[in-house]
CSV table of C-alpha atoms in Angstrom, one decimal:
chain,number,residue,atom,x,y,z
A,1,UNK,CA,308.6,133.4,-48.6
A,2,UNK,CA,307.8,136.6,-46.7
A,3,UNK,CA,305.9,136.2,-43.2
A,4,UNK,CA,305.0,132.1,-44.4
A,5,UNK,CA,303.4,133.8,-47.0
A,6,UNK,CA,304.4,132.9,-51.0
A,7,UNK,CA,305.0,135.4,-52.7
A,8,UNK,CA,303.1,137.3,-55.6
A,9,UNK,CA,303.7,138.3,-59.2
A,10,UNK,CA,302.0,141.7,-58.9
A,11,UNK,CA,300.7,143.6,-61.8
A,12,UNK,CA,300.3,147.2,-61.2
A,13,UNK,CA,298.9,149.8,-63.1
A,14,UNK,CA,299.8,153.4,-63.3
A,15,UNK,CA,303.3,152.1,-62.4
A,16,UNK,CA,304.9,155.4,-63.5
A,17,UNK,CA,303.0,157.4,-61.7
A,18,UNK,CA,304.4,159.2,-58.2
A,19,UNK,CA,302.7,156.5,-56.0
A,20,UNK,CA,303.3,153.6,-58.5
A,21,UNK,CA,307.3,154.5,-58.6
A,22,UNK,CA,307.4,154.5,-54.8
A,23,UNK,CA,305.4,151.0,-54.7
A,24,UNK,CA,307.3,149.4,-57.4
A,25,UNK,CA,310.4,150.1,-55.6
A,26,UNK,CA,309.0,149.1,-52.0
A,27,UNK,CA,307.4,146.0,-53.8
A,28,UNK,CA,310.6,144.6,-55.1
A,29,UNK,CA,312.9,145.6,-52.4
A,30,UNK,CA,310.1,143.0,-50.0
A,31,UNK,CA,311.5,140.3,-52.8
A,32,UNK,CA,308.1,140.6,-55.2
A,33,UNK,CA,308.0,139.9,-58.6
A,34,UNK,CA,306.5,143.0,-60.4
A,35,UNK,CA,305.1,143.8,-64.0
A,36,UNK,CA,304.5,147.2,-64.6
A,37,UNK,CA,303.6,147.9,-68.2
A,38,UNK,CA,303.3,150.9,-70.0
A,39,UNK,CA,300.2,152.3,-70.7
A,40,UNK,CA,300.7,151.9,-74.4
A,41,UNK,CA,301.4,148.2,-73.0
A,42,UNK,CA,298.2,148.5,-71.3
A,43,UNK,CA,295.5,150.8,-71.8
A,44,UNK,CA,293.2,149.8,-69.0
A,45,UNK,CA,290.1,151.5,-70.4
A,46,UNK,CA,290.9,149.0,-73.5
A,47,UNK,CA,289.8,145.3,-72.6
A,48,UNK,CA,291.4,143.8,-75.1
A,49,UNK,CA,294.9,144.9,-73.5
A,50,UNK,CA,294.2,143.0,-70.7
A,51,UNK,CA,294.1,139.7,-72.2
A,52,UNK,CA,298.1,139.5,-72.5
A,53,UNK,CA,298.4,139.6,-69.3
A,54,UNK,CA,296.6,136.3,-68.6
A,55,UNK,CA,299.3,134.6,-69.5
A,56,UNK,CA,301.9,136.1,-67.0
A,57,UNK,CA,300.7,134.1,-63.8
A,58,UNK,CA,299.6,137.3,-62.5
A,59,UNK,CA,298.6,137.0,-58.5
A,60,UNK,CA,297.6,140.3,-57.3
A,61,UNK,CA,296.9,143.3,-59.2
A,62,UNK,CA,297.4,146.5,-57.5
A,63,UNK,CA,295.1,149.4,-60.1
A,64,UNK,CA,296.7,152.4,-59.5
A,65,UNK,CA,296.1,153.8,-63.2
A,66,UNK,CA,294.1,156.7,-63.6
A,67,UNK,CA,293.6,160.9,-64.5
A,68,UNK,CA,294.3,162.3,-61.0
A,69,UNK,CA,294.8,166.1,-60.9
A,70,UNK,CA,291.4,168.0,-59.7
A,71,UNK,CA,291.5,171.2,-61.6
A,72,UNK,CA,291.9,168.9,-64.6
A,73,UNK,CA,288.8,167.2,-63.9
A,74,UNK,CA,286.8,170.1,-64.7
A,75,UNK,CA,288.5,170.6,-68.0
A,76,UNK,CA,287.7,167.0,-69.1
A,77,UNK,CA,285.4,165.2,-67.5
A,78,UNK,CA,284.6,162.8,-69.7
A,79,UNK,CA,288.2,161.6,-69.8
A,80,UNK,CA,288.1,161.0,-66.1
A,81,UNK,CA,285.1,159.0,-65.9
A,82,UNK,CA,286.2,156.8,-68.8
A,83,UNK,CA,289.5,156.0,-67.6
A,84,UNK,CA,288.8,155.8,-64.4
A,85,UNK,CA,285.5,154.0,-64.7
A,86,UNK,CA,285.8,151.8,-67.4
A,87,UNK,CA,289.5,151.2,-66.7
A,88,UNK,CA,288.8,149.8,-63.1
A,89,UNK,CA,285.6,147.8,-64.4
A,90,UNK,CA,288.5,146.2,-67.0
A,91,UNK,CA,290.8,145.5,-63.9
A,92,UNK,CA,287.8,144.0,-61.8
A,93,UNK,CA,286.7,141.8,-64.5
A,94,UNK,CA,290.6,140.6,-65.4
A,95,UNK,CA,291.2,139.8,-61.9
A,96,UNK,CA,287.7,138.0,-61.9
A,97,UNK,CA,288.4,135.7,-64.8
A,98,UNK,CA,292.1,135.1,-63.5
A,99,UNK,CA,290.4,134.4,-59.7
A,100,UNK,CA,293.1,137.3,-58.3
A,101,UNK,CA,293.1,139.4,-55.4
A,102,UNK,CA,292.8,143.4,-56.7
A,103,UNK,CA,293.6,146.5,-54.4
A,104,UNK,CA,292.3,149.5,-55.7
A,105,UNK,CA,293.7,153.3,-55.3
A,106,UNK,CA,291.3,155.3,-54.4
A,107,UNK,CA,290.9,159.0,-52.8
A,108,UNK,CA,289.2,161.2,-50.7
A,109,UNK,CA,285.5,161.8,-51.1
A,110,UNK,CA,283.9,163.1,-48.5
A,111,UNK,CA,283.6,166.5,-50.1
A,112,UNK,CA,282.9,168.6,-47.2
A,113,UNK,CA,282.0,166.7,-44.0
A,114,UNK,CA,280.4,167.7,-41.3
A,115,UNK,CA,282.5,166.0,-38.7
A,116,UNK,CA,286.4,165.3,-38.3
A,117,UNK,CA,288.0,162.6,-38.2
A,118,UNK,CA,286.1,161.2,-41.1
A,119,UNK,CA,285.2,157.1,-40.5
A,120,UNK,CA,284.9,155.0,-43.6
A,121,UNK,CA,280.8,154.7,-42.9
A,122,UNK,CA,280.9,158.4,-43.0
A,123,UNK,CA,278.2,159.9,-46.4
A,124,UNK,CA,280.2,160.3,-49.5
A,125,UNK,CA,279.9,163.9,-51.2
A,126,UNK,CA,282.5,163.3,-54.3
A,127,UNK,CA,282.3,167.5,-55.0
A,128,UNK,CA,284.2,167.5,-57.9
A,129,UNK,CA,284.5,165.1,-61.4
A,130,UNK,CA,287.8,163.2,-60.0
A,131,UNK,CA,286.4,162.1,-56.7
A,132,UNK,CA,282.8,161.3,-58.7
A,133,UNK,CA,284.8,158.8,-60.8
A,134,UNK,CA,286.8,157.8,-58.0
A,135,UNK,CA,283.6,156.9,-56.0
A,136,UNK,CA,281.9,155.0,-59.1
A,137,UNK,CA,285.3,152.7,-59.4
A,138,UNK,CA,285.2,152.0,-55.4
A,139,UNK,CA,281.0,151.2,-56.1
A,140,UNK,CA,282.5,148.3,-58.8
A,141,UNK,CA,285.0,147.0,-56.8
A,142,UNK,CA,282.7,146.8,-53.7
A,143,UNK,CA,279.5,145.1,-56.1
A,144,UNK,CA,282.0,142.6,-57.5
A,145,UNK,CA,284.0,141.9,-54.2
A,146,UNK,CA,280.5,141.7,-52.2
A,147,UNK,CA,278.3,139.9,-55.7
A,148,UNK,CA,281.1,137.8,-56.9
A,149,UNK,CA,283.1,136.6,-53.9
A,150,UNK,CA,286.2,138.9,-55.2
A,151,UNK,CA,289.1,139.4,-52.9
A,152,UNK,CA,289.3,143.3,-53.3
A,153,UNK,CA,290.4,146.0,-51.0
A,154,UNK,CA,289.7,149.7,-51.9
A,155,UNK,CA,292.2,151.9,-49.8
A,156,UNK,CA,290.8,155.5,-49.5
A,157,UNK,CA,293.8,157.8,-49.7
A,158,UNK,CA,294.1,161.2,-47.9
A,159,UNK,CA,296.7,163.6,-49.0
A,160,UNK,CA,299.8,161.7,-49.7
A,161,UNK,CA,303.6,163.5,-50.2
A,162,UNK,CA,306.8,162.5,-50.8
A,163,UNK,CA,309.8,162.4,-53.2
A,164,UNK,CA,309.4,163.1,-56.3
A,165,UNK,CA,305.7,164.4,-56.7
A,166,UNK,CA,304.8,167.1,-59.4
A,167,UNK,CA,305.3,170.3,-58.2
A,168,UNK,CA,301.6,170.9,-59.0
A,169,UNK,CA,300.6,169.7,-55.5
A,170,UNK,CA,300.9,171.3,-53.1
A,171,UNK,CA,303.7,170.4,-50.8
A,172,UNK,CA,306.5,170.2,-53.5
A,173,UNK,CA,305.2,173.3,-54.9
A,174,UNK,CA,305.8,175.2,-51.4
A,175,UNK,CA,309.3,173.1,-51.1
A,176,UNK,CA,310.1,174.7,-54.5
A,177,UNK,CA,309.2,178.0,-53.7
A,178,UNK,CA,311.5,177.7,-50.1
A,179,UNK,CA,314.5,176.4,-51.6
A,180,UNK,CA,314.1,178.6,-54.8
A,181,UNK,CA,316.1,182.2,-55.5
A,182,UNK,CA,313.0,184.2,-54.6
A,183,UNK,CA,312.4,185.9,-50.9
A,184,UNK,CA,308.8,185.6,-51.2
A,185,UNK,CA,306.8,182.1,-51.1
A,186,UNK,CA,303.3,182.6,-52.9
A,187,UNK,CA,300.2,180.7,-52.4
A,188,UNK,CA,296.9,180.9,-53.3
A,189,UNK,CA,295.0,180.5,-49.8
A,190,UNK,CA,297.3,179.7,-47.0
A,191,UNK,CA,294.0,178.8,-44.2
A,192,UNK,CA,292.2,175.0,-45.7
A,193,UNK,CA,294.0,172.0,-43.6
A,194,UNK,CA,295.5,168.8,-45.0
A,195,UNK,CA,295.4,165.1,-43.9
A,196,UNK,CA,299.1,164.7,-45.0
A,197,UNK,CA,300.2,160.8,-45.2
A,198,UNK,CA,303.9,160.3,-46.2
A,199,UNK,CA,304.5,157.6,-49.4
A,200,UNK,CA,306.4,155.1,-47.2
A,201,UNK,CA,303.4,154.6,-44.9
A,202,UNK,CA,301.0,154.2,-48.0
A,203,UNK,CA,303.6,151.5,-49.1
A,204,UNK,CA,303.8,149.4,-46.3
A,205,UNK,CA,299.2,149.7,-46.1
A,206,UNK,CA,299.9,148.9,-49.9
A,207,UNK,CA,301.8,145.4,-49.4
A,208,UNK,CA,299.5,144.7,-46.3
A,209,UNK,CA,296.3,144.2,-48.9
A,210,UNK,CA,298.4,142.3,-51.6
A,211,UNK,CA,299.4,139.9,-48.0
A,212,UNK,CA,295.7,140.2,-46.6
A,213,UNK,CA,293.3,141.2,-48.8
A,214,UNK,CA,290.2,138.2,-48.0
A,215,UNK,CA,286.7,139.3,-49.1
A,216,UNK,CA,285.9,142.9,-49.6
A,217,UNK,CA,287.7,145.6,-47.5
A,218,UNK,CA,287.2,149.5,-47.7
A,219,UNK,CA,290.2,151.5,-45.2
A,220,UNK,CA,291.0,155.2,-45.0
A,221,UNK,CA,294.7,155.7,-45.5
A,222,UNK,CA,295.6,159.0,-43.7
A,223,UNK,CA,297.6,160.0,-40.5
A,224,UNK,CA,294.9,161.3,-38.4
A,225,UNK,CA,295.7,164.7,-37.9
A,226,UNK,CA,295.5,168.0,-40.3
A,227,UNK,CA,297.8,171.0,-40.5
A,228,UNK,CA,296.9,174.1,-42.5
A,229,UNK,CA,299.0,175.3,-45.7
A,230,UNK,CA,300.4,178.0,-43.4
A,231,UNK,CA,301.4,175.2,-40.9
A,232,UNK,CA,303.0,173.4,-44.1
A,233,UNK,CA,305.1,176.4,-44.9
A,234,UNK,CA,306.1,177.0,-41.4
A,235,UNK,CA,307.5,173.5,-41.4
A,236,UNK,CA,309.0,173.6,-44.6
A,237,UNK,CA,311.1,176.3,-43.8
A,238,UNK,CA,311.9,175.3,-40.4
A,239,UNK,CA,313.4,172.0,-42.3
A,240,UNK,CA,315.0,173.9,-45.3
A,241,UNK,CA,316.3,176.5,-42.3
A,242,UNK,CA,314.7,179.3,-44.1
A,243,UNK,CA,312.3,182.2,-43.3
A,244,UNK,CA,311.2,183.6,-45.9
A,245,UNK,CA,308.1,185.9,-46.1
A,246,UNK,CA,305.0,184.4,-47.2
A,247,UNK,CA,302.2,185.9,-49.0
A,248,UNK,CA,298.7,185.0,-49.7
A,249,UNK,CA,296.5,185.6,-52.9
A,250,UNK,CA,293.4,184.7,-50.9
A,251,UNK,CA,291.9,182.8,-54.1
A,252,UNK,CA,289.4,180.4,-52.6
A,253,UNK,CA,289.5,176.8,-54.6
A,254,UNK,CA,285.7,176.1,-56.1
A,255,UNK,CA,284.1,174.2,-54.1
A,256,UNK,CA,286.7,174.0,-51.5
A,257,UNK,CA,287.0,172.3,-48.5
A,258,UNK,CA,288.4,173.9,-44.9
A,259,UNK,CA,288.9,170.2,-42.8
A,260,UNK,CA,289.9,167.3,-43.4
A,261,UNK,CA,291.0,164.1,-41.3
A,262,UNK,CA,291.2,160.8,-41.7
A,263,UNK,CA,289.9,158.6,-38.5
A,264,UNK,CA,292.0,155.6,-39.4
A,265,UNK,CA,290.9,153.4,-36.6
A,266,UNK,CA,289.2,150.5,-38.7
A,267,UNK,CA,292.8,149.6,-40.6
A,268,UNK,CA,294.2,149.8,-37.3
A,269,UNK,CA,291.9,147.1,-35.5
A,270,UNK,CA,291.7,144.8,-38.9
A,271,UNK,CA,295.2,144.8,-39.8
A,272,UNK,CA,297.4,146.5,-37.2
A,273,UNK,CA,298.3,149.2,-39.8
A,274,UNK,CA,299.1,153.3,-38.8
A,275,UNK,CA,301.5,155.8,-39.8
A,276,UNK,CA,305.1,155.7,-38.5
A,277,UNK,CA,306.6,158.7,-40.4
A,278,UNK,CA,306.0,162.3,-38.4
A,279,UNK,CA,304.8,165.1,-40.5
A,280,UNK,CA,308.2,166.9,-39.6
A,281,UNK,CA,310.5,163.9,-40.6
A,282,UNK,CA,308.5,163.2,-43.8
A,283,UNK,CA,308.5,166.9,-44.9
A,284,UNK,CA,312.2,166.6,-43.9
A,285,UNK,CA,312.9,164.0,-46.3
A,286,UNK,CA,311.2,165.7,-48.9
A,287,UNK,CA,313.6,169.1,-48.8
A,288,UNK,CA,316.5,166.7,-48.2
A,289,UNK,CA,315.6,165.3,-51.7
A,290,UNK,CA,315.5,168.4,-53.6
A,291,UNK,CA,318.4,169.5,-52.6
């Protein structure tokens, strides 16, 4: 029992990826039983993979699986909106058959909003394929949840960092850079600002759907505030104990966007949920885990 709550065999997809390593951990260290397959073991955007899993007692099922990386998106869209919109449709319906609770990983998009911090009832403008399929997974979970009397909760993340993220975002790619041989850290535009949310805090709003999840629910996940890339670096450094000099190739991202943060109040009120982890003690833990 956790908090006179029974625990849950979870089922999580995309449990390899950097958020589904950190969950899998958390999960199991809070004493739940969790099946993370392969995605040879399940292909989500296959239905037919799902049916094995009806047999495993299954009582929550967290979907984290997915194609994730923006520039990507515009090489292959197709590939985004099949896994990411037929594969959540094949989640929705499994957990509908098995009469199971679902949280769904979503992201931001907002695109470019006219107003910070950014409430959940704020216009959508996904500007790019990625957030488009995002948006059309978070439109099936909320017609099923709100049609079908599905438990489902869609949790909108910001800009989450931690250990062990691909150095193609971009805090670990500025923690390689200040901890690298070079003198000089390089980045493309050092001026659009970040909603950064550390792992651990995404964890612990993680575990409170799979506890609460009742109906449909639809929470931003951020921290609040925003810092700009040359704010990152500038606290990188001061954590790594470094100044190096820092140049910028002033290469605008298409369609990018200068502002971003999360207004996180509705989680807050519903379920008593907001960041603990400071930006400097989470950027802190990240150098410390490099090195």
């Amino acid at each position: 029992m956790y908090n006179g709550v029974k625990m849950k065999k979870i089922l999580i997809t995309g449990g390899s990826g950097f958020i589904g390593r950190h969950i899998t951990r958390y999960l199991k260290e809070c004493g739940y039983e969790v099946f993370t397959p392969s995605s040879r073991e399940l292909n989500v955007a296959k239905q037919e993979d799902w049916e094995y899993w009806k047999g495993e007692s299954v009582g929550h099922v967290l979907h984290l699986a997915g194609k994730t990386f923006i520039p990507d998106s515009w090489e292959n869209p197709e590939q985004f909106f099949k896994i990411n919109g037929i594969g959540t449709l094949n989640a929705v319906s499994f957990c509908k058959a098995q009469k199971v609770g679902m949280t769904y990983i979503s992201a931001y998009i907002y695109g470019q909003s006219k107003q910070n911090p950014i409430s959940e009832t704020e216009a959508v403008n996904p500007n790019n394929p990625y957030a488009r399929s995002k948006y059309l997974a978070e439109e099936i979970c909320e017609f099923f949840g709100k049609y079908f009397d599905m438990d489902i909760t869609v949790l909108r993340l910001f800009n989450v960092y931690g250990a062990g993220q691909n150095v193609r975002f971009l805090i670990p790619l500025i923690i390689s850079q200040v901890l690298g041989e070079n003198d000089m850290i390089t980045v493309q535009d050092l001026e659009p600002k970040r909603d950064y949310v550390y792992i651990d805090d995404v964890c612990r709003a993680i575990e409170l759907s799979v506890l609460r999840t009742k109906g449909f629910h639809l929470f931003n996940i951020g921290s609040g505030s925003s810092y700009s890339v040359r704010e990152i670096i500038e606290k990188v450094q001061k954590a790594a104990r470094t100044n190096k000099n820092v140049n910028s190739v002033n290469k605008v991202r298409k369609n990018e966007i200068n502002d971003v943060v999360a207004d996180i109040n509705l989680i807050w009120d519903t379920w008593g949920w907001k960041p603990q982890i400071t930006m400097e003690e989470g950027l802190l833990r990240c150098v410390e885990g490099v090195r």
